[in-house]
N, CA, C and O atoms as a CHARMM CRD file, in Angstrom:
* protein
*
  296
    1    1 MET  N      0.63700  -1.31900  -0.12100 PROA 1      0.00000
    2    1 MET  CA    -0.11700  -0.19500   0.04400 PROA 1      0.00000
    3    1 MET  C      0.88600   0.86900   0.25300 PROA 1      0.00000
    4    1 MET  O      0.74400   1.67900  -0.66300 PROA 1      0.00000
    5    2 GLU  N      1.83800   1.23000   1.05000 PROA 2      0.00000
    6    2 GLU  CA     2.59500   2.32500   1.11800 PROA 2      0.00000
    7    2 GLU  C      3.59700   2.86700  -0.68800 PROA 2      0.00000
    8    2 GLU  O      3.72700   3.98700  -1.18200 PROA 2      0.00000
    9    3 LYS  N      4.13200   1.40200  -1.21900 PROA 3      0.00000
   10    3 LYS  CA     4.27000   2.03700  -2.50400 PROA 3      0.00000
   11    3 LYS  C      3.54500   2.68500  -3.42000 PROA 3      0.00000
   12    3 LYS  O      3.87400   3.64000  -4.12300 PROA 3      0.00000
   13    4 PHE  N      2.34000   1.98600  -3.35300 PROA 4      0.00000
   14    4 PHE  CA     1.57200   2.52400  -4.19300 PROA 4      0.00000
   15    4 PHE  C      0.57700   3.94600  -3.43300 PROA 4      0.00000
   16    4 PHE  O     -0.36400   4.27900  -4.15300 PROA 4      0.00000
   17    5 VAL  N      0.69100   4.61200  -2.34400 PROA 5      0.00000
   18    5 VAL  CA     0.51900   5.84000  -2.28600 PROA 5      0.00000
   19    5 VAL  C      1.82600   6.07800  -3.02800 PROA 5      0.00000
   20    5 VAL  O      1.65200   6.56900  -4.14300 PROA 5      0.00000
   21    6 ASN  N      3.12200   5.84600  -2.68000 PROA 6      0.00000
   22    6 ASN  CA     4.27800   6.96400  -3.09000 PROA 6      0.00000
   23    6 ASN  C      4.44400   7.50500  -4.79800 PROA 6      0.00000
   24    6 ASN  O      4.83200   8.54200  -5.33500 PROA 6      0.00000
   25    7 CYS  N      3.84700   5.99400  -5.34100 PROA 7      0.00000
   26    7 CYS  CA     3.27600   6.18400  -6.49300 PROA 7      0.00000
   27    7 CYS  C      2.66300   7.03200  -7.40800 PROA 7      0.00000
   28    7 CYS  O      2.97300   7.55700  -8.47700 PROA 7      0.00000
   29    8 PHE  N      1.35100   6.99800  -6.39900 PROA 8      0.00000
   30    8 PHE  CA     0.45800   8.20800  -6.64400 PROA 8      0.00000
   31    8 PHE  C      0.93200   9.84900  -6.43800 PROA 8      0.00000
   32    8 PHE  O      0.97700  10.84300  -7.16300 PROA 8      0.00000
   33    9 PHE  N      1.24200   9.53900  -5.07400 PROA 9      0.00000
   34    9 PHE  CA     1.90300  11.14400  -5.00200 PROA 9      0.00000
   35    9 PHE  C      2.61700  11.41900  -6.37500 PROA 9      0.00000
   36    9 PHE  O      2.05400  12.29000  -7.03700 PROA 9      0.00000
   37   10 GLU  N      4.11200  10.67700  -7.13500 PROA 10     0.00000
   38   10 GLU  CA     4.68900  11.33700  -7.98600 PROA 10     0.00000
   39   10 GLU  C      4.04900  11.88200  -8.92500 PROA 10     0.00000
   40   10 GLU  O      4.56400  12.67200  -9.71700 PROA 10     0.00000
   41   11 LEU  N      2.77900  11.50100  -8.94600 PROA 11     0.00000
   42   11 LEU  CA     1.93200  11.71300 -10.13000 PROA 11     0.00000
   43   11 LEU  C      1.41200  12.95400  -9.87600 PROA 11     0.00000
   44   11 LEU  O      0.80900  13.38600 -10.85900 PROA 11     0.00000
   45   12 LEU  N      1.41200  13.70500  -8.91600 PROA 12     0.00000
   46   12 LEU  CA     1.24400  15.00800  -8.47200 PROA 12     0.00000
   47   12 LEU  C      2.31300  16.10700  -8.77600 PROA 12     0.00000
   48   12 LEU  O      3.52700  15.92400  -8.86200 PROA 12     0.00000
   49   13 ASP  N      1.33300  17.80800  -8.99100 PROA 13     0.00000
   50   13 ASP  CA     2.54400  18.55400  -8.70900 PROA 13     0.00000
   51   13 ASP  C      2.65200  19.39300  -7.69000 PROA 13     0.00000
   52   13 ASP  O      3.72200  19.83600  -7.27200 PROA 13     0.00000
   53   14 ASP  N      1.60100  19.63700  -7.26800 PROA 14     0.00000
   54   14 ASP  CA     1.36100  20.96800  -6.41200 PROA 14     0.00000
   55   14 ASP  C      0.86800  20.34800  -4.63100 PROA 14     0.00000
   56   14 ASP  O      0.86000  20.99000  -3.58100 PROA 14     0.00000
   57   15 THR  N      0.52400  18.97000  -4.87200 PROA 15     0.00000
   58   15 THR  CA     0.15100  18.37000  -3.62800 PROA 15     0.00000
   59   15 THR  C      1.04100  18.15100  -2.06900 PROA 15     0.00000
   60   15 THR  O      1.95000  17.32100  -2.03500 PROA 15     0.00000
   61   16 ASP  N      0.79900  18.70400  -1.22400 PROA 16     0.00000
   62   16 ASP  CA     1.91100  18.14300  -0.26900 PROA 16     0.00000
   63   16 ASP  C      1.83200  17.08400   0.23100 PROA 16     0.00000
   64   16 ASP  O      0.72700  16.58800   0.45100 PROA 16     0.00000
   65   17 LYS  N      3.04200  16.42000   0.56200 PROA 17     0.00000
   66   17 LYS  CA     3.09400  14.82200   0.54500 PROA 17     0.00000
   67   17 LYS  C      2.24700  14.22200   1.95300 PROA 17     0.00000
   68   17 LYS  O      2.02900  13.02000   2.10800 PROA 17     0.00000
   69   18 SER  N      1.86400  15.17200   2.83200 PROA 18     0.00000
   70   18 SER  CA     1.56200  14.87600   4.19400 PROA 18     0.00000
   71   18 SER  C      0.26500  14.60400   3.97500 PROA 18     0.00000
   72   18 SER  O     -0.21600  13.73900   4.70500 PROA 18     0.00000
   73   19 LEU  N     -0.67800  15.27100   2.89700 PROA 19     0.00000
   74   19 LEU  CA    -2.22400  15.03400   2.38300 PROA 19     0.00000
   75   19 LEU  C     -2.51900  13.50400   1.68600 PROA 19     0.00000
   76   19 LEU  O     -3.55900  12.89200   1.44400 PROA 19     0.00000
   77   20 ILE  N     -1.43000  13.27600   1.53500 PROA 20     0.00000
   78   20 ILE  CA    -1.58800  11.91500   0.50200 PROA 20     0.00000
   79   20 ILE  C     -1.17400  10.64500   1.16600 PROA 20     0.00000
   80   20 ILE  O     -0.02700  10.21600   1.29600 PROA 20     0.00000
   81   21 THR  N     -2.51200  10.01000   1.64200 PROA 21     0.00000
   82   21 THR  CA    -2.38800   8.59900   2.50600 PROA 21     0.00000
   83   21 THR  C     -3.34300   7.67100   2.01300 PROA 21     0.00000
   84   21 THR  O     -4.23800   7.90700   1.20100 PROA 21     0.00000
   85   22 SER  N     -3.10500   6.71300   2.51100 PROA 22     0.00000
   86   22 SER  CA    -4.44500   5.50300   2.05500 PROA 22     0.00000
   87   22 SER  C     -5.80200   5.55300   2.25200 PROA 22     0.00000
   88   22 SER  O     -6.63600   4.70900   1.92300 PROA 22     0.00000
   89   23 ASP  N     -6.06800   7.26500   3.16500 PROA 23     0.00000
   90   23 ASP  CA    -7.47600   7.46800   3.55800 PROA 23     0.00000
   91   23 ASP  C     -7.94400   8.66000   2.25600 PROA 23     0.00000
   92   23 ASP  O     -9.08800   9.00300   1.95700 PROA 23     0.00000
   93   24 THR  N     -6.42300   9.19500   1.54100 PROA 24     0.00000
   94   24 THR  CA    -7.09700  10.41500   0.96000 PROA 24     0.00000
   95   24 THR  C     -8.33300  10.42300  -0.28000 PROA 24     0.00000
   96   24 THR  O     -8.18100   9.73000  -1.28600 PROA 24     0.00000
   97   25 VAL  N     -9.42200  11.18700  -0.10700 PROA 25     0.00000
   98   25 VAL  CA   -10.40000  10.67100  -1.30000 PROA 25     0.00000
   99   25 VAL  C     -9.68200  11.81900  -2.22400 PROA 25     0.00000
  100   25 VAL  O     -9.55400  13.04000  -2.14000 PROA 25     0.00000
  101   26 PHE  N     -9.29400  10.84100  -3.11300 PROA 26     0.00000
  102   26 PHE  CA    -8.16000  11.27100  -4.49200 PROA 26     0.00000
  103   26 PHE  C     -9.00600  12.63600  -5.02100 PROA 26     0.00000
  104   26 PHE  O     -8.58000  13.75800  -5.29400 PROA 26     0.00000
  105   27 LYS  N    -10.55500  12.01400  -5.05800 PROA 27     0.00000
  106   27 LYS  CA   -11.23500  13.01500  -6.64500 PROA 27     0.00000
  107   27 LYS  C    -11.84300  13.98600  -5.91100 PROA 27     0.00000
  108   27 LYS  O    -12.92900  14.43600  -6.27500 PROA 27     0.00000
  109   28 GLU  N    -11.14500  14.48000  -4.65200 PROA 28     0.00000
  110   28 GLU  CA   -11.62000  15.96100  -3.91100 PROA 28     0.00000
  111   28 GLU  C    -10.08800  16.70200  -3.93500 PROA 28     0.00000
  112   28 GLU  O     -9.95000  17.77700  -3.35000 PROA 28     0.00000
  113   29 LEU  N     -9.03700  16.11900  -4.58900 PROA 29     0.00000
  114   29 LEU  CA    -7.92600  16.90000  -4.86700 PROA 29     0.00000
  115   29 LEU  C     -7.99300  17.60800  -6.11700 PROA 29     0.00000
  116   29 LEU  O     -8.38300  17.29100  -7.24000 PROA 29     0.00000
  117   30 GLU  N     -7.46600  18.74400  -5.57100 PROA 30     0.00000
  118   30 GLU  CA    -7.56000  20.13700  -6.47400 PROA 30     0.00000
  119   30 GLU  C     -7.18700  19.47000  -8.05500 PROA 30     0.00000
  120   30 GLU  O     -7.84800  19.57000  -9.08900 PROA 30     0.00000
  121   31 GLU  N     -6.13400  18.89800  -7.86600 PROA 31     0.00000
  122   31 GLU  CA    -5.12300  18.53500  -9.30100 PROA 31     0.00000
  123   31 GLU  C     -6.12500  17.23400  -9.56600 PROA 31     0.00000
  124   31 GLU  O     -5.66500  16.41100 -10.35800 PROA 31     0.00000
  125   32 TRP  N     -7.27600  16.97500  -9.07400 PROA 32     0.00000
  126   32 TRP  CA    -7.71200  15.56900  -9.99100 PROA 32     0.00000
  127   32 TRP  C     -8.47200  16.19200 -11.05600 PROA 32     0.00000
  128   32 TRP  O     -9.36900  17.01100 -10.85600 PROA 32     0.00000
  129   33 THR  N     -8.11100  15.80400 -12.13500 PROA 33     0.00000
  130   33 THR  CA    -8.23100  16.01100 -13.56000 PROA 33     0.00000
  131   33 THR  C     -8.51600  14.74100 -13.98000 PROA 33     0.00000
  132   33 THR  O     -8.34400  13.79500 -13.21100 PROA 33     0.00000
  133   34 SER  N     -9.12500  14.51200 -15.62600 PROA 34     0.00000
  134   34 SER  CA    -8.74800  13.66300 -16.56900 PROA 34     0.00000
  135   34 SER  C     -7.83900  12.74700 -16.86500 PROA 34     0.00000
  136   34 SER  O     -7.92300  11.52400 -16.98100 PROA 34     0.00000
  137   35 ILE  N     -6.48400  13.89200 -17.03200 PROA 35     0.00000
  138   35 ILE  CA    -5.36300  13.81600 -17.33900 PROA 35     0.00000
  139   35 ILE  C     -4.76500  12.89300 -16.18800 PROA 35     0.00000
  140   35 ILE  O     -4.28900  11.78000 -16.41600 PROA 35     0.00000
  141   36 LEU  N     -4.83700  13.44800 -14.98800 PROA 36     0.00000
  142   36 LEU  CA    -4.34200  12.71900 -13.90000 PROA 36     0.00000
  143   36 LEU  C     -4.64900  11.06200 -13.84000 PROA 36     0.00000
  144   36 LEU  O     -3.82800  10.16700 -13.64200 PROA 36     0.00000
  145   37 ALA  N     -5.98300  10.95500 -14.05700 PROA 37     0.00000
  146   37 ALA  CA    -6.80800   9.99900 -14.09500 PROA 37     0.00000
  147   37 ALA  C     -6.05700   8.52900 -15.02100 PROA 37     0.00000
  148   37 ALA  O     -5.84200   7.37100 -14.66500 PROA 37     0.00000
  149   38 LEU  N     -5.80000   9.32800 -16.43500 PROA 38     0.00000
  150   38 LEU  CA    -5.18900   8.40700 -17.21900 PROA 38     0.00000
  151   38 LEU  C     -3.25700   8.29800 -17.16200 PROA 38     0.00000
  152   38 LEU  O     -2.48700   7.43000 -17.57300 PROA 38     0.00000
  153   39 SER  N     -3.08800   9.26400 -16.64400 PROA 39     0.00000
  154   39 SER  CA    -1.71000   9.14500 -15.58500 PROA 39     0.00000
  155   39 SER  C     -1.45700   7.89700 -14.50000 PROA 39     0.00000
  156   39 SER  O     -0.44400   7.21700 -14.33800 PROA 39     0.00000
  157   40 LEU  N     -2.72900   7.84600 -13.82500 PROA 40     0.00000
  158   40 LEU  CA    -2.99800   6.84300 -13.01600 PROA 40     0.00000
  159   40 LEU  C     -2.97600   5.39000 -13.12300 PROA 40     0.00000
  160   40 LEU  O     -2.51800   4.50500 -12.40100 PROA 40     0.00000
  161   41 ILE  N     -3.67300   5.39900 -14.35700 PROA 41     0.00000
  162   41 ILE  CA    -3.94900   4.36500 -15.26300 PROA 41     0.00000
  163   41 ILE  C     -2.85700   3.42200 -15.53900 PROA 41     0.00000
  164   41 ILE  O     -2.70500   2.27000 -15.13500 PROA 41     0.00000
  165   42 ALA  N     -1.76700   4.50000 -16.69000 PROA 42     0.00000
  166   42 ALA  CA    -0.77500   4.54500 -17.21200 PROA 42     0.00000
  167   42 ALA  C      0.54600   3.56000 -15.87500 PROA 42     0.00000
  168   42 ALA  O      1.26600   2.58200 -16.08000 PROA 42     0.00000
  169   43 MET  N      0.33600   4.43900 -14.55800 PROA 43     0.00000
  170   43 MET  CA     1.46000   3.88800 -13.54500 PROA 43     0.00000
  171   43 MET  C      0.98700   2.51500 -13.03000 PROA 43     0.00000
  172   43 MET  O      1.88600   1.87400 -12.48600 PROA 43     0.00000
  173   44 VAL  N     -0.11400   1.96900 -13.07400 PROA 44     0.00000
  174   44 VAL  CA    -0.50800   1.15700 -12.55100 PROA 44     0.00000
  175   44 VAL  C     -0.38100  -0.07900 -13.22500 PROA 44     0.00000
  176   44 VAL  O     -0.17400  -1.11700 -12.59700 PROA 44     0.00000
  177   45 ASP  N     -0.50800  -0.04300 -14.65700 PROA 45     0.00000
  178   45 ASP  CA     0.27700  -0.67600 -15.43200 PROA 45     0.00000
  179   45 ASP  C      1.52600  -1.04100 -15.49000 PROA 45     0.00000
  180   45 ASP  O      2.02100  -2.16600 -15.41400 PROA 45     0.00000
  181   46 GLU  N      2.05800   0.10100 -15.64600 PROA 46     0.00000
  182   46 GLU  CA     3.76500  -0.10600 -15.63100 PROA 46     0.00000
  183   46 GLU  C      4.01100  -0.95600 -14.38300 PROA 46     0.00000
  184   46 GLU  O      4.44500  -2.10800 -14.35800 PROA 46     0.00000
  185   47 VAL  N      3.63700  -0.13900 -13.29300 PROA 47     0.00000
  186   47 VAL  CA     4.08900  -0.88400 -11.52500 PROA 47     0.00000
  187   47 VAL  C      3.36800  -2.38200 -11.49400 PROA 47     0.00000
  188   47 VAL  O      3.86400  -3.49800 -11.34400 PROA 47     0.00000
  189   48 TYR  N      2.37000  -2.06900 -11.64100 PROA 48     0.00000
  190   48 TYR  CA     1.87700  -3.61200 -10.66500 PROA 48     0.00000
  191   48 TYR  C      1.32200  -4.42500 -12.27200 PROA 48     0.00000
  192   48 TYR  O      0.56800  -5.37900 -12.08300 PROA 48     0.00000
  193   49 ASP  N      1.60700  -4.14400 -13.57100 PROA 49     0.00000
  194   49 ASP  CA     0.97800  -4.97300 -14.47900 PROA 49     0.00000
  195   49 ASP  C     -0.60100  -5.47800 -14.28100 PROA 49     0.00000
  196   49 ASP  O     -1.14700  -6.58100 -14.32400 PROA 49     0.00000
  197   50 VAL  N     -0.98500  -4.33000 -14.07900 PROA 50     0.00000
  198   50 VAL  CA    -2.80500  -4.46000 -14.13400 PROA 50     0.00000
  199   50 VAL  C     -3.12700  -2.78600 -15.00800 PROA 50     0.00000
  200   50 VAL  O     -2.46200  -1.79000 -15.29200 PROA 50     0.00000
  201   51 THR  N     -4.50200  -3.24500 -15.17200 PROA 51     0.00000
  202   51 THR  CA    -5.11800  -2.52600 -16.32000 PROA 51     0.00000
  203   51 THR  C     -6.18100  -1.91900 -15.06400 PROA 51     0.00000
  204   51 THR  O     -6.83500  -2.84500 -14.58600 PROA 51     0.00000
  205   52 LEU  N     -6.43600  -0.79500 -14.53900 PROA 52     0.00000
  206   52 LEU  CA    -7.56900  -0.49400 -13.96700 PROA 52     0.00000
  207   52 LEU  C     -8.23800   0.25300 -15.33700 PROA 52     0.00000
  208   52 LEU  O     -7.66800   0.72000 -16.32400 PROA 52     0.00000
  209   53 ASP  N     -9.88700   0.16600 -14.94400 PROA 53     0.00000
  210   53 ASP  CA   -10.71400   1.01000 -16.19700 PROA 53     0.00000
  211   53 ASP  C    -11.74700   1.86800 -15.26400 PROA 53     0.00000
  212   53 ASP  O    -11.84700   1.69600 -14.04900 PROA 53     0.00000
  213   54 THR  N    -12.52400   2.85000 -16.04700 PROA 54     0.00000
  214   54 THR  CA   -13.16400   3.58800 -15.82300 PROA 54     0.00000
  215   54 THR  C    -13.72000   3.62700 -14.57600 PROA 54     0.00000
  216   54 THR  O    -13.36900   4.53300 -13.82000 PROA 54     0.00000
  217   55 ASP  N    -14.72400   2.61300 -14.12400 PROA 55     0.00000
  218   55 ASP  CA   -15.34200   1.62900 -13.59300 PROA 55     0.00000
  219   55 ASP  C    -14.70100   1.55300 -12.16400 PROA 55     0.00000
  220   55 ASP  O    -15.14600   1.87400 -11.06200 PROA 55     0.00000
  221   56 ASP  N    -13.41800   0.97900 -12.58900 PROA 56     0.00000
  222   56 ASP  CA   -12.40100   0.95200 -11.11100 PROA 56     0.00000
  223   56 ASP  C    -12.17300   2.03300 -10.56600 PROA 56     0.00000
  224   56 ASP  O    -11.83200   1.91100  -9.39000 PROA 56     0.00000
  225   57 ILE  N    -12.23800   3.39100 -11.06800 PROA 57     0.00000
  226   57 ILE  CA   -11.88600   4.64000 -10.64000 PROA 57     0.00000
  227   57 ILE  C    -13.01900   5.06400 -10.04100 PROA 57     0.00000
  228   57 ILE  O    -13.17700   5.43800  -8.87900 PROA 57     0.00000
  229   58 ARG  N    -14.14000   4.93700 -11.31800 PROA 58     0.00000
  230   58 ARG  CA   -15.27100   5.49400 -10.69900 PROA 58     0.00000
  231   58 ARG  C    -15.85300   4.90100  -9.20800 PROA 58     0.00000
  232   58 ARG  O    -15.97000   5.80100  -8.37700 PROA 58     0.00000
  233   59 ASP  N    -16.16000   3.81900  -8.82100 PROA 59     0.00000
  234   59 ASP  CA   -16.24100   3.10500  -7.97700 PROA 59     0.00000
  235   59 ASP  C    -15.61000   3.45300  -6.51300 PROA 59     0.00000
  236   59 ASP  O    -16.12000   3.44500  -5.39300 PROA 59     0.00000
  237   60 ALA  N    -14.09200   3.81100  -7.04100 PROA 60     0.00000
  238   60 ALA  CA   -13.41500   3.86400  -5.64400 PROA 60     0.00000
  239   60 ALA  C    -13.41400   5.55600  -5.14500 PROA 60     0.00000
  240   60 ALA  O    -13.21200   6.26100  -6.13400 PROA 60     0.00000
  241   61 ASN  N    -13.53500   6.12400  -4.25800 PROA 61     0.00000
  242   61 ASN  CA   -13.64800   7.07000  -2.78000 PROA 61     0.00000
  243   61 ASN  C    -11.96300   7.29900  -2.45000 PROA 61     0.00000
  244   61 ASN  O    -11.31600   8.34600  -2.40500 PROA 61     0.00000
  245   62 LYS  N    -11.59300   6.05400  -2.26900 PROA 62     0.00000
  246   62 LYS  CA   -10.23500   6.62000  -1.44200 PROA 62     0.00000
  247   62 LYS  C     -8.86600   5.78700  -1.87300 PROA 62     0.00000
  248   62 LYS  O     -9.13500   4.82600  -2.59500 PROA 62     0.00000
  249   63 LEU  N     -7.56200   5.93800  -1.60600 PROA 63     0.00000
  250   63 LEU  CA    -6.46900   5.63700  -2.24400 PROA 63     0.00000
  251   63 LEU  C     -6.78200   4.10300  -2.16500 PROA 63     0.00000
  252   63 LEU  O     -6.67800   3.26600  -3.06300 PROA 63     0.00000
  253   64 GLU  N     -7.20200   3.93700  -0.83200 PROA 64     0.00000
  254   64 GLU  CA    -6.93400   2.40800  -0.48000 PROA 64     0.00000
  255   64 GLU  C     -8.24000   1.53300  -1.23600 PROA 64     0.00000
  256   64 GLU  O     -7.88300   0.43500  -1.66400 PROA 64     0.00000
  257   65 ASP  N     -9.50500   1.83300  -1.42400 PROA 65     0.00000
  258   65 ASP  CA   -10.07000   1.61000  -2.54500 PROA 65     0.00000
  259   65 ASP  C     -9.60600   1.47400  -3.94600 PROA 65     0.00000
  260   65 ASP  O    -10.09500   0.49900  -4.51800 PROA 65     0.00000
  261   66 LEU  N     -8.89000   2.10700  -4.56500 PROA 66     0.00000
  262   66 LEU  CA    -8.37400   1.83300  -5.81700 PROA 66     0.00000
  263   66 LEU  C     -7.14300   0.44100  -5.55200 PROA 66     0.00000
  264   66 LEU  O     -7.20500  -0.42600  -6.42400 PROA 66     0.00000
  265   67 TYR  N     -6.08600   0.21300  -4.43900 PROA 67     0.00000
  266   67 TYR  CA    -5.37400  -0.05600  -4.24700 PROA 67     0.00000
  267   67 TYR  C     -6.03300  -1.62700  -3.91200 PROA 67     0.00000
  268   67 TYR  O     -5.35300  -2.64600  -4.04000 PROA 67     0.00000
  269   68 ARG  N     -7.00000  -1.63400  -3.61100 PROA 68     0.00000
  270   68 ARG  CA    -8.17600  -2.96900  -3.18000 PROA 68     0.00000
  271   68 ARG  C     -8.25800  -3.84100  -4.77000 PROA 68     0.00000
  272   68 ARG  O     -8.32700  -5.02400  -5.10400 PROA 68     0.00000
  273   69 ALA  N     -8.21200  -2.66700  -5.40300 PROA 69     0.00000
  274   69 ALA  CA    -9.18700  -3.08000  -6.87500 PROA 69     0.00000
  275   69 ALA  C     -7.69800  -3.68400  -7.67700 PROA 69     0.00000
  276   69 ALA  O     -7.83300  -4.59000  -8.49900 PROA 69     0.00000
  277   70 ILE  N     -6.81700  -3.33100  -7.49000 PROA 70     0.00000
  278   70 ILE  CA    -5.19600  -3.47200  -8.30400 PROA 70     0.00000
  279   70 ILE  C     -5.21300  -5.05100  -7.47500 PROA 70     0.00000
  280   70 ILE  O     -4.97000  -6.07000  -8.12200 PROA 70     0.00000
  281   71 GLN  N     -5.45700  -5.09500  -6.31600 PROA 71     0.00000
  282   71 GLN  CA    -4.97800  -6.19700  -5.48700 PROA 71     0.00000
  283   71 GLN  C     -5.97300  -7.22100  -6.16200 PROA 71     0.00000
  284   71 GLN  O     -5.65300  -8.33800  -6.56800 PROA 71     0.00000
  285   72 GLN  N     -6.81100  -6.84700  -6.19700 PROA 72     0.00000
  286   72 GLN  CA    -8.00800  -8.15300  -7.00200 PROA 72     0.00000
  287   72 GLN  C     -7.84600  -8.62900  -8.57500 PROA 72     0.00000
  288   72 GLN  O     -8.40900  -9.55000  -9.16700 PROA 72     0.00000
  289   73 LYS  N     -6.80900  -7.60200  -9.06700 PROA 73     0.00000
  290   73 LYS  CA    -6.69100  -8.07100 -10.50700 PROA 73     0.00000
  291   73 LYS  C     -5.45700  -9.03600 -10.59600 PROA 73     0.00000
  292   73 LYS  O     -5.22600  -9.91600 -11.42500 PROA 73     0.00000
  293   74 MET  N     -4.75200  -8.63800  -9.54100 PROA 74     0.00000
  294   74 MET  CA    -3.33600  -9.26100  -9.58300 PROA 74     0.00000
  295   74 MET  C     -3.28700 -10.92900  -9.58800 PROA 74     0.00000
  296   74 MET  O     -2.20400 -11.51500  -9.62100 PROA 74     0.00000
């Protein structure tokens, strides 16, 4: 989980790292855009060799939810 949170943080430009935890509601971040969603999908594919789809992102609220979706696809 820590690796995923760190990788997610790497996608961000202006958000303080202390705000990014497994409990972060990522869609409420000021930086959250459709471009960031695409970057997230690419990062997950590269790091975890898993393909997240738009349903996975839509259904998730927290980073922990996204990580759970990744784990289920591994």
